[in-house]
Coordinates of C-alpha atoms and ligand atoms in Angstrom, one line a residue:
M1260 CA -14.0 15.2 12.3
T1261 CA -12.7 11.8 13.3
T1262 CA -9.6 11.9 11.2
H1263 CA -8.0 8.6 11.0
A1264 CA -4.3 9.2 11.7
L1265 CA -1.8 7.5 9.4
S1266 CA 0.4 5.3 11.6
I1267 CA 2.6 3.6 9.1
G1268 CA 4.7 0.6 10.2
S1269 CA 8.4 0.8 9.6
A1270 CA 9.9 -1.1 6.7
L1271 CA 12.8 -1.9 9.1
D1272 CA 10.5 -3.7 11.5
P1273 CA 9.1 -6.3 9.1
S1274 CA 6.1 -8.6 9.7
G1275 CA 6.1 -10.3 6.3
T1276 CA 8.5 -12.6 4.5
G1277 CA 9.3 -10.3 1.7
A1278 CA 9.9 -7.3 3.9
S1279 CA 12.2 -9.4 6.2
Q1280 CA 14.4 -10.2 3.1
I1281 CA 14.4 -6.6 2.0
T1282 CA 15.4 -5.5 5.6
D1283 CA 18.3 -7.9 5.7
L1284 CA 19.5 -6.6 2.3
W1285 CA 19.1 -3.0 3.6
W1286 CA 21.3 -3.7 6.6
V1287 CA 24.1 -5.3 4.5
M1288 CA 24.1 -2.2 2.3
F1289 CA 24.0 0.1 5.3
W1290 CA 27.1 -1.5 7.0
L1291 CA 29.1 -1.8 3.8
S1292 CA 28.3 1.8 2.8
L1293 CA 29.8 2.9 6.2
I1294 CA 33.2 1.7 5.1
P1295 CA 33.8 4.4 2.4
I1296 CA 32.0 7.0 4.5
V1297 CA 34.5 6.4 7.4
I1298 CA 37.5 6.4 5.0
V1299 CA 36.5 9.6 3.2
G1300 CA 35.5 11.2 6.5
A1301 CA 39.0 10.4 7.9
I1302 CA 40.7 11.9 4.9
V1303 CA 38.7 15.1 5.1
V1304 CA 39.5 15.4 8.8
A1305 CA 43.2 14.8 8.2
I1306 CA 43.2 17.5 5.5
L1307 CA 41.5 20.0 7.7
L1308 CA 43.9 19.3 10.6
R1309 CA 46.9 19.7 8.3
R1310 CA 45.5 23.0 6.9
R1311 CA 45.1 24.4 10.4
R1312 CA 48.7 23.4 11.2
D1313 CA 50.0 25.0 8.0
S1314 CA 47.9 28.2 8.3
P1315 CA 49.7 31.6 8.3
G1316 CA 51.0 32.4 11.7
A1317 CA 52.2 28.9 12.2
T1318 CA 55.8 28.9 13.3
H1319 CA 57.1 26.1 11.0
P1320 CA 57.3 26.3 7.2
P1321 CA 54.5 24.9 5.1
A1322 CA 54.6 21.1 4.8
E1323 CA 55.4 19.4 1.6
T1324 CA 52.0 19.4 -0.3
S1325 CA 52.9 17.8 -3.6
V1326 CA 52.4 14.1 -3.5
S1327 CA 54.4 12.0 -5.9
E1328 CA 52.6 10.8 -9.1
R1329 CA 53.1 7.3 -8.0
S1330 CA 51.1 7.5 -4.8
D1331 CA 48.4 9.5 -6.7
R1332 CA 48.0 6.5 -9.0
L1333 CA 47.9 4.2 -6.0
I1334 CA 45.2 6.2 -4.3
I1335 CA 43.1 6.2 -7.5
L1336 CA 43.6 2.5 -7.9
L1337 CA 42.7 1.6 -4.3
G1338 CA 39.8 4.1 -3.9
G1339 CA 38.4 4.0 -7.4
V1340 CA 38.8 0.4 -8.4
V1341 CA 39.7 -2.0 -5.6
L1342 CA 37.4 -0.6 -2.9
P1343 CA 34.3 -0.4 -5.1
I1344 CA 34.8 -4.0 -6.2
L1345 CA 35.3 -5.2 -2.7
L1346 CA 32.0 -3.4 -1.6
L1347 CA 29.8 -4.0 -4.6
I1348 CA 30.4 -7.7 -5.1
P1349 CA 29.0 -8.7 -1.7
V1350 CA 26.0 -6.3 -2.3
A1351 CA 25.4 -7.9 -5.7
V1352 CA 25.6 -11.4 -4.3
V1353 CA 23.2 -10.7 -1.4
A1354 CA 20.8 -8.7 -3.7
V1355 CA 20.6 -11.5 -6.3
G1356 CA 20.1 -14.0 -3.4
T1357 CA 17.3 -11.9 -2.0
A1358 CA 15.6 -11.6 -5.4
S1359 CA 15.8 -15.4 -5.9
E1360 CA 14.2 -16.2 -2.5
R1361 CA 11.2 -13.9 -3.1
V1362 CA 7.8 -15.2 -2.0
T1363 CA 6.4 -17.1 -5.0
A1364 CA 2.9 -18.1 -6.0
D1365 CA 1.6 -21.1 -8.0
D1366 CA -1.7 -22.0 -9.5
E1367 CA -3.1 -22.9 -6.1
T1368 CA -2.2 -19.7 -4.3
F1369 CA -5.1 -17.6 -3.2
E1370 CA -5.5 -14.7 -5.7
I1371 CA -6.9 -11.3 -5.1
G1372 CA -7.5 -8.7 -7.8
V1373 CA -6.5 -5.2 -6.8
T1374 CA -7.4 -2.4 -9.2
G1375 CA -6.2 1.1 -8.6
H1376 CA -8.6 4.0 -9.1
Q1377 CA -8.2 7.7 -8.4
F1378 CA -8.1 7.5 -5.4
W1379 CA -9.2 4.1 -3.9
W1380 CA -8.6 0.4 -4.3
D1381 CA -11.1 -1.9 -5.9
L1382 CA -10.7 -5.5 -4.7
E1383 CA -12.0 -8.7 -6.3
Y1384 CA -12.0 -12.1 -4.5
P1385 CA -12.8 -15.6 -5.7
S1386 CA -16.0 -16.9 -4.2
P1387 CA -15.6 -19.4 -1.3
G1388 CA -14.5 -22.8 -2.6
S1389 CA -12.1 -21.4 -5.2
N1390 CA -8.6 -19.9 -5.0
R1391 CA -8.3 -18.2 -8.4
L1392 CA -10.2 -15.4 -9.9
D1393 CA -10.7 -17.1 -13.3
D1394 CA -12.0 -20.3 -11.8
G1395 CA -15.6 -19.1 -11.4
E1396 CA -17.7 -16.5 -9.5
T1397 CA -16.0 -13.5 -7.9
F1398 CA -17.2 -10.7 -5.6
R1399 CA -15.9 -7.2 -4.9
T1400 CA -15.1 -5.1 -1.9
A1401 CA -12.8 -2.1 -1.4
N1402 CA -9.9 -0.6 0.5
E1403 CA -9.5 -3.3 3.2
I1404 CA -7.5 -6.3 1.9
H1405 CA -8.3 -9.3 4.1
I1406 CA -5.8 -12.1 3.7
P1407 CA -4.9 -15.3 5.5
A1408 CA -1.8 -15.1 7.6
G1409 CA 1.1 -17.5 7.4
R1410 CA 0.8 -18.4 3.7
P1411 CA 1.4 -16.5 0.5
V1412 CA -1.4 -14.8 -1.4
E1413 CA -1.1 -13.3 -4.8
F1414 CA -2.2 -9.8 -5.8
R1415 CA -3.2 -9.3 -9.4
L1416 CA -2.5 -5.6 -9.9
E1417 CA -4.2 -3.5 -12.5
S1418 CA -5.2 0.2 -12.9
E1419 CA -8.4 1.8 -14.2
D1420 CA -6.8 5.2 -14.9
V1421 CA -3.2 6.2 -14.2
N1422 CA -0.2 4.6 -12.6
H1423 CA -0.5 3.8 -8.9
S1424 CA 1.9 1.8 -6.6
L1425 CA 0.9 -0.6 -3.9
W1426 CA 3.1 -0.5 -0.8
V1427 CA 2.7 -2.2 2.6
P1428 CA 6.1 -1.4 4.2
E1429 CA 5.8 -4.1 6.9
L1430 CA 5.0 -6.8 4.4
D1431 CA 6.9 -6.3 1.2
G1432 CA 8.3 -3.9 -1.4
K1433 CA 6.3 -1.7 -3.8
T1434 CA 4.7 -2.9 -7.0
D1435 CA 3.2 -0.6 -9.6
L1436 CA -0.4 -0.8 -11.0
I1437 CA -0.2 0.3 -14.6
P1438 CA -3.1 0.8 -17.0
G1439 CA -3.3 -1.9 -19.7
R1440 CA -0.9 -4.2 -17.9
T1441 CA -1.2 -6.9 -15.2
N1442 CA 1.5 -7.0 -12.5
R1443 CA 1.6 -9.7 -9.9
L1444 CA 2.9 -9.6 -6.3
A1445 CA 3.1 -12.6 -4.1
I1446 CA 2.9 -11.4 -0.5
Q1447 CA 2.9 -13.1 2.9
A1448 CA 2.0 -11.7 6.4
D1449 CA 3.8 -14.0 8.9
S1450 CA 1.3 -13.4 11.6
P1451 CA -2.3 -12.0 12.0
G1452 CA -2.6 -8.2 12.3
V1453 CA -3.5 -5.0 10.7
Y1454 CA -0.9 -3.5 8.3
Q1455 CA -1.0 0.0 6.9
G1456 CA -0.7 0.3 3.1
L1457 CA -0.5 3.3 0.8
C1458 CA -0.2 4.4 -2.8
A1459 CA 3.5 5.1 -3.5
E1460 CA 3.3 6.6 -6.9
F1461 CA 2.0 10.2 -7.5
C1462 CA -1.4 9.7 -9.2
G1463 CA -3.1 13.1 -8.8
L1464 CA -4.6 15.4 -6.2
G1465 CA -5.8 12.7 -3.9
H1466 CA -2.6 10.7 -4.0
A1467 CA -1.5 11.3 -0.4
K1468 CA -4.9 10.2 0.8
M1469 CA -5.0 6.9 -1.2
R1470 CA -4.4 4.5 1.6
F1471 CA -5.7 1.0 2.5
K1472 CA -5.3 -1.6 5.2
V1473 CA -4.2 -5.2 4.9
I1474 CA -5.9 -7.3 7.6
A1475 CA -4.3 -10.7 8.1
H1476 CA -6.4 -13.4 9.8
E1477 CA -6.0 -16.8 11.2
E1478 CA -7.1 -19.3 8.6
E1479 CA -10.5 -20.1 10.2
E1480 CA -11.3 -16.5 10.7
F1481 CA -10.4 -15.7 7.1
E1482 CA -12.7 -18.4 5.8
E1483 CA -15.5 -16.9 8.0
W1484 CA -14.8 -13.4 6.6
L1485 CA -14.8 -14.7 3.0
E1486 CA -18.2 -16.4 3.6
R1487 CA -19.7 -13.3 5.1
E1488 CA -18.3 -10.8 2.6
S1489 CA -19.3 -12.9 -0.4
A1490 CA -22.9 -13.0 0.6
P1491 CA -25.3 -10.4 -0.8
A1492 CA -26.5 -7.4 1.4
D1493 CA -29.1 -8.2 4.0
L1494 CA -31.1 -5.0 4.3
E1495 CA -34.8 -4.8 5.2
V1496 CA -36.0 -1.5 4.0
D1497 CA -39.2 0.1 2.6
A1498 CA -39.5 0.7 -1.1
E1499 CA -39.4 4.5 -0.8
S1500 CA -36.2 4.6 1.2
L1501 CA -34.6 2.0 -1.1
A1502 CA -35.5 4.1 -4.2
E1503 CA -33.8 7.1 -2.5
F1504 CA -30.8 5.1 -1.7
G1505 CA -30.6 3.9 -5.2
D1506 CA -30.8 7.4 -6.6
S1507 CA -28.2 8.8 -4.2
C1508 CA -25.6 6.1 -3.7
A1509 CA -26.2 3.1 -5.9
V1510 CA -25.8 5.0 -9.1
C1511 CA -22.0 4.8 -8.6
H1512 CA -21.7 2.1 -6.0
D1513 CA -22.8 -1.5 -6.3
V1514 CA -24.7 -3.1 -3.4
R1515 CA -25.0 -6.8 -4.2
G1516 CA -28.5 -8.2 -3.8
L1517 CA -30.3 -4.9 -3.2
F1518 CA -31.3 -3.8 -6.7
E1519 CA -32.2 -7.1 -8.4
E1520 CA -34.1 -5.5 -11.2
R1521 CA -31.1 -3.6 -12.4
T1522 CA -29.3 -4.5 -15.6
F1523 CA -26.1 -2.8 -14.7
R1524 CA -23.6 -3.1 -11.8
S1525 CA -21.9 0.1 -11.1
S1526 CA -18.2 0.0 -10.2
F1527 CA -17.5 3.7 -10.6
G1528 CA -17.1 3.8 -6.8
P1529 CA -16.3 1.2 -4.1
D1530 CA -18.6 -1.7 -3.6
L1531 CA -20.8 -1.0 -0.6
T1532 CA -22.4 -4.4 0.0
H1533 CA -20.8 -4.8 3.5
F1534 CA -19.8 -1.2 4.0
A1535 CA -20.6 -1.0 7.7
S1536 CA -18.1 -3.8 8.5
R1537 CA -15.2 -1.7 7.3
R1538 CA -13.1 0.2 9.8
T1539 CA -12.6 3.3 7.7
L1540 CA -14.0 5.2 4.7
G1541 CA -12.7 7.4 1.9
A1542 CA -9.8 4.9 1.3
D1543 CA -8.7 4.7 4.9
I1544 CA -9.0 8.4 5.6
I1545 CA -11.6 8.7 8.3
S1546 CA -13.1 6.3 10.8
N1547 CA -16.3 4.6 9.7
T1548 CA -18.6 6.2 12.3
P1549 CA -22.0 7.8 11.7
Q1550 CA -20.5 11.2 12.2
G1551 CA -17.6 10.5 9.9
L1552 CA -20.0 9.1 7.2
A1553 CA -22.3 12.1 7.5
R1554 CA -19.4 14.5 7.1
W1555 CA -18.1 12.5 4.1
I1556 CA -21.4 12.5 2.3
A1557 CA -22.1 16.2 3.1
D1558 CA -18.7 17.4 2.0
P1559 CA -16.5 14.8 0.3
Q1560 CA -14.1 17.4 -1.1
G1561 CA -13.6 19.0 2.3
V1562 CA -12.5 15.6 3.7
K1563 CA -10.4 14.5 0.7
P1564 CA -9.7 17.1 -1.9
G1565 CA -9.7 15.8 -5.5
N1566 CA -11.7 12.6 -4.9
R1567 CA -14.4 11.6 -7.4
M1568 CA -17.4 11.5 -5.1
P1569 CA -19.9 14.2 -6.2
H1570 CA -21.5 16.6 -3.9
L1571 CA -25.0 15.2 -3.5
G1572 CA -26.5 18.1 -1.7
L1573 CA -28.1 15.8 0.9
E1574 CA -28.9 17.3 4.3
G1575 CA -31.3 16.9 7.2
D1576 CA -33.5 13.8 7.1
E1577 CA -32.3 12.7 3.6
L1578 CA -28.7 12.7 4.9
N1579 CA -29.6 10.9 8.1
L1580 CA -31.5 8.2 6.1
M1581 CA -28.4 7.5 3.9
V1582 CA -26.2 7.3 7.0
E1583 CA -28.7 5.0 8.7
L1584 CA -29.0 2.7 5.7
L1585 CA -25.3 2.5 5.0
G1586 CA -24.7 1.8 8.7
R1587 CA -26.9 -1.3 8.4
L1588 CA -24.9 -2.8 5.6
E1589 CA -23.1 -5.2 7.9
Ligands
CUA1328 CU1 -2.7 6.2 -6.4 CU2 -0.9 7.6 -5.8

């Protein structure tokens, strides 16, 4: 199986504005926390050395061990009051500063709906010409969040079932997706690239395999992607194969433009309109190759235990037909 290895970027090597701010804060906390560690470490070492010197067999009498009450109080005052104040005030100042400088969104910021499902990510985009989801037509895709680089975008975060948490360590901090609630995250990738994301809140058996990618494009390339992705599927296929495809895949998955006579649009599983253009499948678990896809359809639970894809029992020609049709959904 062509398993897609998780190569997650370090939060300490940021590529996004939010992550850079968090990294700066982290380093301030790291260096300040070294101060008490060094002081306490020095005291422990001093006590150990003194113990050894005073141990039985030593030639001189035990050293004076009772410290006067006055110096006891002084140690408590310095170590318990003065030092914490000196350390925590700078941390508080920098933390509040970081929070106030967060990437922000306004009514013009490009908005993307992200809905968490066990165990994949449903994405909703405004159709070309609009920036906001409520402004008009939208379209759906899944598991690969395409964004423009160099400017903030806003994620509208919701959940269909249980709590999830969206995290792209290189770009920003985590934000929860909570049923019945809408959270928002303004996020910015400073340069084009592919950034690994994952679910950071235990949400069930498939949690560890609930990943996604953020793909940041140059402006022009992003507009092209938007244009392509918003278009309906372009699949020339005979009626019999189409019916088979409808019965096998399109019961749970929407394929825009293929089943015009249908009165429902299924969003139980990821939208497959441009499935073949995605890099990975199973929420970023295996590479999107014909072999990977055949394995996924034939044995979804073997690839990703706990996922909601049913075992369809397809094999031989039937399986090949599905793999072939899906592979043409460019
Ligand atoms: Cu979704 Cu963990």
